[in-house]
C-alpha cells in the first residue's frame, strides 16, 4: 500500500522499494501492537468512538492535519507535500456483531462484537501509511488524503461522510484517484487486484405483506399473509433463472421471514427481508422492478392490500478503473514479485468505498491483501 501511494506521485524510474521497506520494517512492531489494540477494543457500526479517536490521534502524531467526527465518527486527515497529484485512501473502522471464539490473548473485550472482517488490520495499515509517508517526504510530492470511515458494514458510512459539510471543508484538493485496501483469504504476503466490476450493487429491502388475521380454524374468514409470503418467496426465485439472460450475474436472497405468534392464529401481517445483488445498473433496475411486480401481483391475487416495499440500504457496485488497476499491478509486482500478485474474480459482496470515487468522478481501486497463514 505504501509503495502504491508513493509511485503514483513519483517518477517511474525512481527506485524507492528499499527505503519504503526499511521504513515499514521499523514500524511493524508498533503497528502489530496497534492492530491488537483495535482488535481488543472493537466497536460496532455507528459506535466507533474510541476506534476513531485512536486512529485520529495516531495519524495526527505522524504530522497530518486531522478533522474528526465527520458523518458520525468519520476521520479525514491530509498531508500536503508540494506540487503533485492528490490521492485519497479510505480505511474502514467498524467491527461485526459476531461472538469471538478465537481464544487469542488479545480477544475482543466487547461481548458479541469482533473484528471478523479485518478492519483492525486496515486501521494499522492506515497508520503505517501516515507514518511512512511523513518519514519519506523527500521521496514524493503531492497530497494524500486519509479517510477513516465508520459504518462500512452497513454500507452507510461513506454516504454519511460525503453528506456532512465538514467533509468538503477538510479536503484540501480534489483527488485524482481513490484507493482502498481489504484483506482476503489469499496467503499473507500476496496482493490481489480485480479490474472492472469487483463488488456488487447491494439493495436491502423490507416487504410487509398486509393480510387479515383470524383464527386458524376459520381460515376462510382471513387473508393469510403467511401463504402470500410463501408464494412471493417461491416466485422471487424465478427472477434470476427466468427473467434475466442466462449467465447474468445477480442474486435475490430472502434472508428473513417473520410472521405470527401462535400455532392457531393467522396474523395480520408478514415481513420479508431481502438482499439483492447485481453489477450493471440495468440489471439492478430489472431486479427491483420484478420484485415489486411479484409482491404486488401475488398480494392482489389473494385479495390482500398492496404490500409496503421499503429500501433500507443500498450501495452501488464497486468498479475498478482498468487503467489504474493495470498500473497498480505493475507497482505490486515490482514490490513483491510477480508470483505474489494475482488477478482476482469479482465478488457479490457489497462495499461503499466506490462512493468516494463517484463523488469526485475519478478512477478507483480497492486492492486485496492476503491474510491467511500457512495451511
GROMACS .gro file of C-alpha atoms in nm:
model
  375
    1UNK     CA    1   0.000   0.000   0.000
    2UNK     CA    2   0.280   0.242   0.090
    3UNK     CA    3   0.467   0.183  -0.233
    4UNK     CA    4   0.144   0.217  -0.428
    5UNK     CA    5   0.083   0.563  -0.288
    6UNK     CA    6   0.440   0.673  -0.343
    7UNK     CA    7   0.467   0.551  -0.701
    8UNK     CA    8   0.152   0.735  -0.802
    9UNK     CA    9   0.336   1.056  -0.718
   10UNK     CA   10   0.694   0.953  -0.809
   11UNK     CA   11   0.873   0.916  -1.144
   12UNK     CA   12   0.856   0.557  -1.274
   13UNK     CA   13   1.235   0.529  -1.269
   14UNK     CA   14   1.266   0.638  -0.905
   15UNK     CA   15   1.389   0.329  -0.716
   16UNK     CA   16   1.209   0.352  -0.383
   17UNK     CA   17   1.140  -0.006  -0.284
   18UNK     CA   18   1.427  -0.032  -0.037
   19UNK     CA   19   1.356   0.292   0.155
   20UNK     CA   20   0.988   0.203   0.181
   21UNK     CA   21   1.060  -0.149   0.301
   22UNK     CA   22   1.310  -0.020   0.556
   23UNK     CA   23   1.066   0.242   0.685
   24UNK     CA   24   0.786  -0.012   0.710
   25UNK     CA   25   1.005  -0.267   0.886
   26UNK     CA   26   1.090  -0.011   1.153
   27UNK     CA   27   0.719   0.050   1.218
   28UNK     CA   28   0.597  -0.312   1.214
   29UNK     CA   29   0.638  -0.390   1.588
   30UNK     CA   30   0.434  -0.089   1.700
   31UNK     CA   31   0.180  -0.142   1.420
   32UNK     CA   32   0.125  -0.500   1.538
   33UNK     CA   33   0.058  -0.363   1.886
   34UNK     CA   34  -0.192  -0.118   1.739
   35UNK     CA   35  -0.358  -0.398   1.543
   36UNK     CA   36  -0.404  -0.591   1.868
   37UNK     CA   37  -0.544  -0.283   2.041
   38UNK     CA   38  -0.801  -0.228   1.767
   39UNK     CA   39  -0.892  -0.598   1.775
   40UNK     CA   40  -0.945  -0.597   2.151
   41UNK     CA   41  -1.135  -0.268   2.156
   42UNK     CA   42  -1.364  -0.343   1.862
   43UNK     CA   43  -1.671  -0.124   1.819
   44UNK     CA   44  -1.978  -0.185   1.603
   45UNK     CA   45  -2.103   0.030   1.317
   46UNK     CA   46  -2.209   0.382   1.419
   47UNK     CA   47  -2.040   0.336   1.758
   48UNK     CA   48  -1.672   0.373   1.659
   49UNK     CA   49  -1.598   0.644   1.916
   50UNK     CA   50  -1.278   0.504   2.073
   51UNK     CA   51  -1.160   0.350   1.746
   52UNK     CA   52  -1.184   0.675   1.551
   53UNK     CA   53  -1.025   0.875   1.833
   54UNK     CA   54  -0.729   0.634   1.849
   55UNK     CA   55  -0.687   0.636   1.471
   56UNK     CA   56  -0.707   1.016   1.458
   57UNK     CA   57  -0.456   1.059   1.741
   58UNK     CA   58  -0.201   0.827   1.580
   59UNK     CA   59  -0.231   0.995   1.240
   60UNK     CA   60  -0.211   1.342   1.395
   61UNK     CA   61   0.102   1.236   1.583
   62UNK     CA   62   0.256   1.148   1.245
   63UNK     CA   63   0.222   1.512   1.139
   64UNK     CA   64  -0.106   1.507   0.944
   65UNK     CA   65  -0.387   1.764   0.958
   66UNK     CA   66  -0.684   1.582   1.112
   67UNK     CA   67  -1.058   1.656   1.129
   68UNK     CA   68  -1.275   1.426   1.341
   69UNK     CA   69  -1.646   1.342   1.376
   70UNK     CA   70  -1.744   1.377   1.012
   71UNK     CA   71  -2.064   1.191   0.928
   72UNK     CA   72  -2.066   1.034   1.274
   73UNK     CA   73  -1.722   0.912   1.375
   74UNK     CA   74  -1.551   0.966   1.040
   75UNK     CA   75  -1.196   1.100   1.022
   76UNK     CA   76  -1.035   1.299   0.740
   77UNK     CA   77  -0.659   1.353   0.751
   78UNK     CA   78  -0.440   1.521   0.492
   79UNK     CA   79  -0.068   1.553   0.429
   80UNK     CA   80   0.039   1.817   0.178
   81UNK     CA   81   0.387   1.788   0.034
   82UNK     CA   82   0.435   2.032  -0.252
   83UNK     CA   83   0.309   2.010  -0.608
   84UNK     CA   84   0.170   1.685  -0.743
   85UNK     CA   85  -0.140   1.468  -0.761
   86UNK     CA   86  -0.385   1.420  -0.475
   87UNK     CA   87  -0.455   1.060  -0.376
   88UNK     CA   88  -0.741   0.956  -0.144
   89UNK     CA   89  -0.703   0.641   0.065
   90UNK     CA   90  -1.006   0.500   0.250
   91UNK     CA   91  -0.967   0.290   0.569
   92UNK     CA   92  -1.278   0.133   0.729
   93UNK     CA   93  -1.306   0.105   1.106
   94UNK     CA   94  -1.612  -0.089   1.228
   95UNK     CA   95  -1.645  -0.446   1.357
   96UNK     CA   96  -1.919  -0.704   1.322
   97UNK     CA   97  -2.183  -0.835   1.568
   98UNK     CA   98  -2.007  -1.171   1.596
   99UNK     CA   99  -1.911  -1.352   1.916
  100UNK     CA  100  -1.536  -1.410   1.915
  101UNK     CA  101  -1.424  -1.765   1.987
  102UNK     CA  102  -1.063  -1.747   1.866
  103UNK     CA  103  -0.902  -1.779   2.209
  104UNK     CA  104  -0.646  -1.513   2.117
  105UNK     CA  105  -0.468  -1.337   2.404
  106UNK     CA  106  -0.597  -1.007   2.261
  107UNK     CA  107  -0.956  -1.131   2.220
  108UNK     CA  108  -1.239  -0.879   2.183
  109UNK     CA  109  -1.328  -0.708   2.510
  110UNK     CA  110  -1.671  -0.617   2.372
  111UNK     CA  111  -1.903  -0.919   2.414
  112UNK     CA  112  -2.087  -1.001   2.094
  113UNK     CA  113  -1.858  -0.791   1.876
  114UNK     CA  114  -1.549  -0.888   1.680
  115UNK     CA  115  -1.321  -0.760   1.408
  116UNK     CA  116  -1.414  -1.059   1.195
  117UNK     CA  117  -1.372  -0.873   0.865
  118UNK     CA  118  -1.018  -0.746   0.912
  119UNK     CA  119  -1.081  -0.376   0.968
  120UNK     CA  120  -0.841  -0.390   1.263
  121UNK     CA  121  -0.560  -0.472   1.020
  122UNK     CA  122  -0.680  -0.198   0.784
  123UNK     CA  123  -0.656   0.056   1.068
  124UNK     CA  124  -0.300  -0.050   1.147
  125UNK     CA  125  -0.208  -0.027   0.778
  126UNK     CA  126  -0.358   0.321   0.754
  127UNK     CA  127  -0.150   0.441   1.048
  128UNK     CA  128   0.153   0.280   0.883
  129UNK     CA  129   0.082   0.480   0.568
  130UNK     CA  130   0.060   0.801   0.772
  131UNK     CA  131   0.392   0.739   0.947
  132UNK     CA  132   0.593   0.623   0.647
  133UNK     CA  133   0.472   0.894   0.411
  134UNK     CA  134   0.569   1.151   0.673
  135UNK     CA  135   0.915   0.996   0.707
  136UNK     CA  136   0.974   0.978   0.331
  137UNK     CA  137   0.853   1.324   0.229
  138UNK     CA  138   1.180   1.377   0.040
  139UNK     CA  139   1.086   1.093  -0.197
  140UNK     CA  140   0.741   1.204  -0.315
  141UNK     CA  141   0.535   1.516  -0.378
  142UNK     CA  142   0.166   1.592  -0.385
  143UNK     CA  143  -0.116   1.548  -0.134
  144UNK     CA  144  -0.254   1.238   0.037
  145UNK     CA  145  -0.598   1.227   0.198
  146UNK     CA  146  -0.652   0.950   0.452
  147UNK     CA  147  -1.013   0.863   0.535
  148UNK     CA  148  -1.114   0.674   0.848
  149UNK     CA  149  -1.465   0.559   0.759
  150UNK     CA  150  -1.731   0.436   1.001
  151UNK     CA  151  -2.024   0.204   0.929
  152UNK     CA  152  -1.882   0.025   0.625
  153UNK     CA  153  -2.050  -0.297   0.735
  154UNK     CA  154  -2.384  -0.118   0.698
  155UNK     CA  155  -2.273   0.037   0.364
  156UNK     CA  156  -2.376   0.372   0.512
  157UNK     CA  157  -2.055   0.534   0.632
  158UNK     CA  158  -1.924   0.670   0.302
  159UNK     CA  159  -2.256   0.837   0.223
  160UNK     CA  160  -2.279   0.977   0.576
  161UNK     CA  161  -1.935   1.134   0.545
  162UNK     CA  162  -1.993   1.274   0.197
  163UNK     CA  163  -2.322   1.434   0.307
  164UNK     CA  164  -2.157   1.611   0.601
  165UNK     CA  165  -2.048   1.969   0.507
  166UNK     CA  166  -1.736   1.919   0.719
  167UNK     CA  167  -1.614   1.658   0.468
  168UNK     CA  168  -1.565   1.901   0.181
  169UNK     CA  169  -1.409   2.157   0.412
  170UNK     CA  170  -1.149   1.903   0.526
  171UNK     CA  171  -1.040   1.808   0.171
  172UNK     CA  172  -0.755   2.034   0.053
  173UNK     CA  173  -0.784   1.943  -0.317
  174UNK     CA  174  -0.977   1.714  -0.548
  175UNK     CA  175  -0.830   1.362  -0.565
  176UNK     CA  176  -0.705   1.229  -0.896
  177UNK     CA  177  -0.754   0.869  -0.779
  178UNK     CA  178  -0.906   0.683  -0.485
  179UNK     CA  179  -0.752   0.375  -0.325
  180UNK     CA  180  -0.865   0.131  -0.058
  181UNK     CA  181  -0.739  -0.196   0.086
  182UNK     CA  182  -0.915  -0.508   0.210
  183UNK     CA  183  -0.781  -0.830   0.348
  184UNK     CA  184  -0.878  -1.156   0.172
  185UNK     CA  185  -0.816  -1.525   0.208
  186UNK     CA  186  -0.501  -1.529  -0.004
  187UNK     CA  187  -0.170  -1.611   0.159
  188UNK     CA  188  -0.002  -1.346   0.370
  189UNK     CA  189   0.245  -1.153   0.159
  190UNK     CA  190   0.030  -1.159  -0.155
  191UNK     CA  191  -0.180  -0.893  -0.323
  192UNK     CA  192  -0.483  -0.938  -0.549
  193UNK     CA  193  -0.629  -0.692  -0.799
  194UNK     CA  194  -0.966  -0.722  -0.974
  195UNK     CA  195  -1.005  -0.482  -1.270
  196UNK     CA  196  -1.357  -0.376  -1.369
  197UNK     CA  197  -1.656  -0.472  -1.158
  198UNK     CA  198  -1.529  -0.607  -0.826
  199UNK     CA  199  -1.818  -0.577  -0.579
  200UNK     CA  200  -2.190  -0.570  -0.631
  201UNK     CA  201  -2.478  -0.327  -0.625
  202UNK     CA  202  -2.642  -0.407  -0.294
  203UNK     CA  203  -3.004  -0.339  -0.205
  204UNK     CA  204  -3.165  -0.433   0.126
  205UNK     CA  205  -3.543  -0.443   0.101
  206UNK     CA  206  -3.822  -0.489   0.355
  207UNK     CA  207  -4.153  -0.621   0.225
  208UNK     CA  208  -4.451  -0.602   0.462
  209UNK     CA  209  -4.747  -0.811   0.345
  210UNK     CA  210  -5.086  -0.698   0.475
  211UNK     CA  211  -5.342  -0.973   0.522
  212UNK     CA  212  -5.641  -1.008   0.753
  213UNK     CA  213  -5.581  -1.214   1.062
  214UNK     CA  214  -5.808  -1.453   1.243
  215UNK     CA  215  -5.839  -1.797   1.399
  216UNK     CA  216  -5.657  -2.080   1.223
  217UNK     CA  217  -5.972  -2.297   1.247
  218UNK     CA  218  -6.162  -2.050   1.028
  219UNK     CA  219  -5.910  -1.968   0.756
  220UNK     CA  220  -6.184  -1.880   0.508
  221UNK     CA  221  -6.255  -1.567   0.709
  222UNK     CA  222  -5.898  -1.445   0.678
  223UNK     CA  223  -5.644  -1.332   0.419
  224UNK     CA  224  -5.338  -1.530   0.520
  225UNK     CA  225  -5.018  -1.323   0.484
  226UNK     CA  226  -4.802  -1.630   0.552
  227UNK     CA  227  -4.939  -1.808   0.246
  228UNK     CA  228  -4.893  -1.491   0.042
  229UNK     CA  229  -4.539  -1.454   0.171
  230UNK     CA  230  -4.453  -1.815   0.091
  231UNK     CA  231  -4.576  -1.771  -0.265
  232UNK     CA  232  -4.378  -1.449  -0.303
  233UNK     CA  233  -4.061  -1.619  -0.178
  234UNK     CA  234  -4.105  -1.901  -0.429
  235UNK     CA  235  -4.183  -1.665  -0.717
  236UNK     CA  236  -3.880  -1.449  -0.642
  237UNK     CA  237  -3.660  -1.746  -0.728
  238UNK     CA  238  -3.770  -1.718  -1.091
  239UNK     CA  239  -3.632  -1.368  -1.142
  240UNK     CA  240  -3.269  -1.467  -1.194
  241UNK     CA  241  -3.348  -1.803  -1.355
  242UNK     CA  242  -3.625  -1.687  -1.591
  243UNK     CA  243  -3.630  -1.308  -1.617
  244UNK     CA  244  -3.260  -1.244  -1.687
  245UNK     CA  245  -3.042  -1.365  -1.970
  246UNK     CA  246  -2.851  -1.684  -1.883
  247UNK     CA  247  -2.515  -1.602  -1.730
  248UNK     CA  248  -2.623  -1.266  -1.591
  249UNK     CA  249  -2.461  -1.219  -1.251
  250UNK     CA  250  -2.736  -1.147  -0.998
  251UNK     CA  251  -2.868  -1.264  -0.662
  252UNK     CA  252  -3.207  -1.234  -0.492
  253UNK     CA  253  -3.197  -1.378  -0.140
  254UNK     CA  254  -3.472  -1.378   0.122
  255UNK     CA  255  -3.281  -1.373   0.448
  256UNK     CA  256  -3.571  -1.333   0.688
  257UNK     CA  257  -3.942  -1.428   0.700
  258UNK     CA  258  -4.127  -1.323   1.016
  259UNK     CA  259  -4.496  -1.372   1.084
  260UNK     CA  260  -4.732  -1.486   1.357
  261UNK     CA  261  -4.710  -1.551   1.730
  262UNK     CA  262  -4.910  -1.869   1.795
  263UNK     CA  263  -4.994  -2.206   1.641
  264UNK     CA  264  -5.361  -2.138   1.573
  265UNK     CA  265  -5.365  -1.767   1.495
  266UNK     CA  266  -5.334  -1.631   1.143
  267UNK     CA  267  -5.156  -1.295   1.171
  268UNK     CA  268  -5.245  -0.967   1.007
  269UNK     CA  269  -4.902  -0.913   0.857
  270UNK     CA  270  -4.586  -1.090   0.745
  271UNK     CA  271  -4.244  -0.937   0.683
  272UNK     CA  272  -3.978  -1.045   0.437
  273UNK     CA  273  -3.622  -0.909   0.432
  274UNK     CA  274  -3.425  -0.935   0.108
  275UNK     CA  275  -3.077  -0.871  -0.015
  276UNK     CA  276  -3.044  -0.806  -0.388
  277UNK     CA  277  -2.707  -0.811  -0.570
  278UNK     CA  278  -2.604  -0.721  -0.923
  279UNK     CA  279  -2.333  -0.536  -1.118
  280UNK     CA  280  -2.486  -0.349  -1.413
  281UNK     CA  281  -2.736  -0.069  -1.346
  282UNK     CA  282  -2.996  -0.203  -1.591
  283UNK     CA  283  -2.984  -0.545  -1.422
  284UNK     CA  284  -3.034  -0.380  -1.084
  285UNK     CA  285  -3.336  -0.189  -1.216
  286UNK     CA  286  -3.483  -0.509  -1.361
  287UNK     CA  287  -3.440  -0.697  -1.033
  288UNK     CA  288  -3.607  -0.428  -0.825
  289UNK     CA  289  -3.890  -0.389  -1.076
  290UNK     CA  290  -3.961  -0.764  -1.085
  291UNK     CA  291  -3.956  -0.790  -0.704
  292UNK     CA  292  -4.213  -0.512  -0.680
  293UNK     CA  293  -4.426  -0.668  -0.954
  294UNK     CA  294  -4.427  -1.012  -0.791
  295UNK     CA  295  -4.501  -0.884  -0.441
  296UNK     CA  296  -4.788  -0.667  -0.557
  297UNK     CA  297  -4.936  -0.917  -0.802
  298UNK     CA  298  -4.934  -1.212  -0.561
  299UNK     CA  299  -5.089  -0.996  -0.290
  300UNK     CA  300  -5.362  -0.883  -0.527
  301UNK     CA  301  -5.436  -1.241  -0.632
  302UNK     CA  302  -5.510  -1.324  -0.268
  303UNK     CA  303  -5.728  -1.013  -0.222
  304UNK     CA  304  -5.474  -0.851   0.007
  305UNK     CA  305  -5.393  -0.482   0.003
  306UNK     CA  306  -5.076  -0.360  -0.166
  307UNK     CA  307  -4.762  -0.455   0.029
  308UNK     CA  308  -4.519  -0.196   0.164
  309UNK     CA  309  -4.179  -0.225  -0.005
  310UNK     CA  310  -3.904  -0.022   0.158
  311UNK     CA  311  -3.542   0.021   0.057
  312UNK     CA  312  -3.344   0.002   0.382
  313UNK     CA  313  -2.992   0.035   0.244
  314UNK     CA  314  -2.836   0.048  -0.099
  315UNK     CA  315  -2.490   0.083  -0.241
  316UNK     CA  316  -2.362   0.098  -0.600
  317UNK     CA  317  -2.131  -0.163  -0.744
  318UNK     CA  318  -1.759  -0.123  -0.693
  319UNK     CA  319  -1.586  -0.062  -1.025
  320UNK     CA  320  -1.207  -0.063  -1.050
  321UNK     CA  321  -1.070   0.151  -1.328
  322UNK     CA  322  -0.890  -0.089  -1.567
  323UNK     CA  323  -0.603   0.151  -1.644
  324UNK     CA  324  -0.539   0.226  -1.277
  325UNK     CA  325  -0.569  -0.146  -1.196
  326UNK     CA  326  -0.305  -0.236  -1.456
  327UNK     CA  327  -0.075   0.038  -1.333
  328UNK     CA  328  -0.105  -0.084  -0.975
  329UNK     CA  329  -0.049  -0.444  -1.078
  330UNK     CA  330   0.289  -0.331  -1.204
  331UNK     CA  331   0.356  -0.149  -0.877
  332UNK     CA  332   0.283  -0.457  -0.670
  333UNK     CA  333   0.479  -0.688  -0.898
  334UNK     CA  334   0.775  -0.453  -0.862
  335UNK     CA  335   0.746  -0.457  -0.483
  336UNK     CA  336   0.658  -0.822  -0.419
  337UNK     CA  337   0.747  -1.017  -0.734
  338UNK     CA  338   0.505  -1.144  -0.998
  339UNK     CA  339   0.448  -1.472  -0.812
  340UNK     CA  340   0.295  -1.280  -0.520
  341UNK     CA  341   0.044  -1.080  -0.727
  342UNK     CA  342  -0.278  -1.219  -0.873
  343UNK     CA  343  -0.578  -1.113  -1.077
  344UNK     CA  344  -0.889  -1.181  -0.871
  345UNK     CA  345  -1.250  -1.252  -0.960
  346UNK     CA  346  -1.538  -1.016  -0.871
  347UNK     CA  347  -1.750  -1.096  -0.566
  348UNK     CA  348  -2.115  -1.036  -0.480
  349UNK     CA  349  -2.026  -0.867  -0.153
  350UNK     CA  350  -2.111  -0.501  -0.104
  351UNK     CA  351  -1.862  -0.217  -0.049
  352UNK     CA  352  -1.934   0.157  -0.025
  353UNK     CA  353  -1.578   0.271  -0.094
  354UNK     CA  354  -1.677   0.343  -0.454
  355UNK     CA  355  -1.896   0.633  -0.344
  356UNK     CA  356  -1.584   0.843  -0.290
  357UNK     CA  357  -1.465   0.799  -0.648
  358UNK     CA  358  -1.817   0.854  -0.782
  359UNK     CA  359  -1.839   1.174  -0.581
  360UNK     CA  360  -1.526   1.308  -0.748
  361UNK     CA  361  -1.567   1.119  -1.079
  362UNK     CA  362  -1.214   0.979  -1.063
  363UNK     CA  363  -1.062   0.629  -1.102
  364UNK     CA  364  -1.070   0.393  -0.805
  365UNK     CA  365  -0.914   0.066  -0.693
  366UNK     CA  366  -0.956  -0.144  -0.383
  367UNK     CA  367  -0.677  -0.399  -0.378
  368UNK     CA  368  -0.675  -0.714  -0.170
  369UNK     CA  369  -0.403  -0.811   0.076
  370UNK     CA  370  -0.362  -1.175   0.174
  371UNK     CA  371  -0.428  -1.253   0.537
  372UNK     CA  372  -0.406  -1.632   0.561
  373UNK     CA  373  -0.114  -1.804   0.732
  374UNK     CA  374   0.048  -2.127   0.618
  375UNK     CA  375  -0.211  -2.403   0.581
   0.00000   0.00000   0.00000
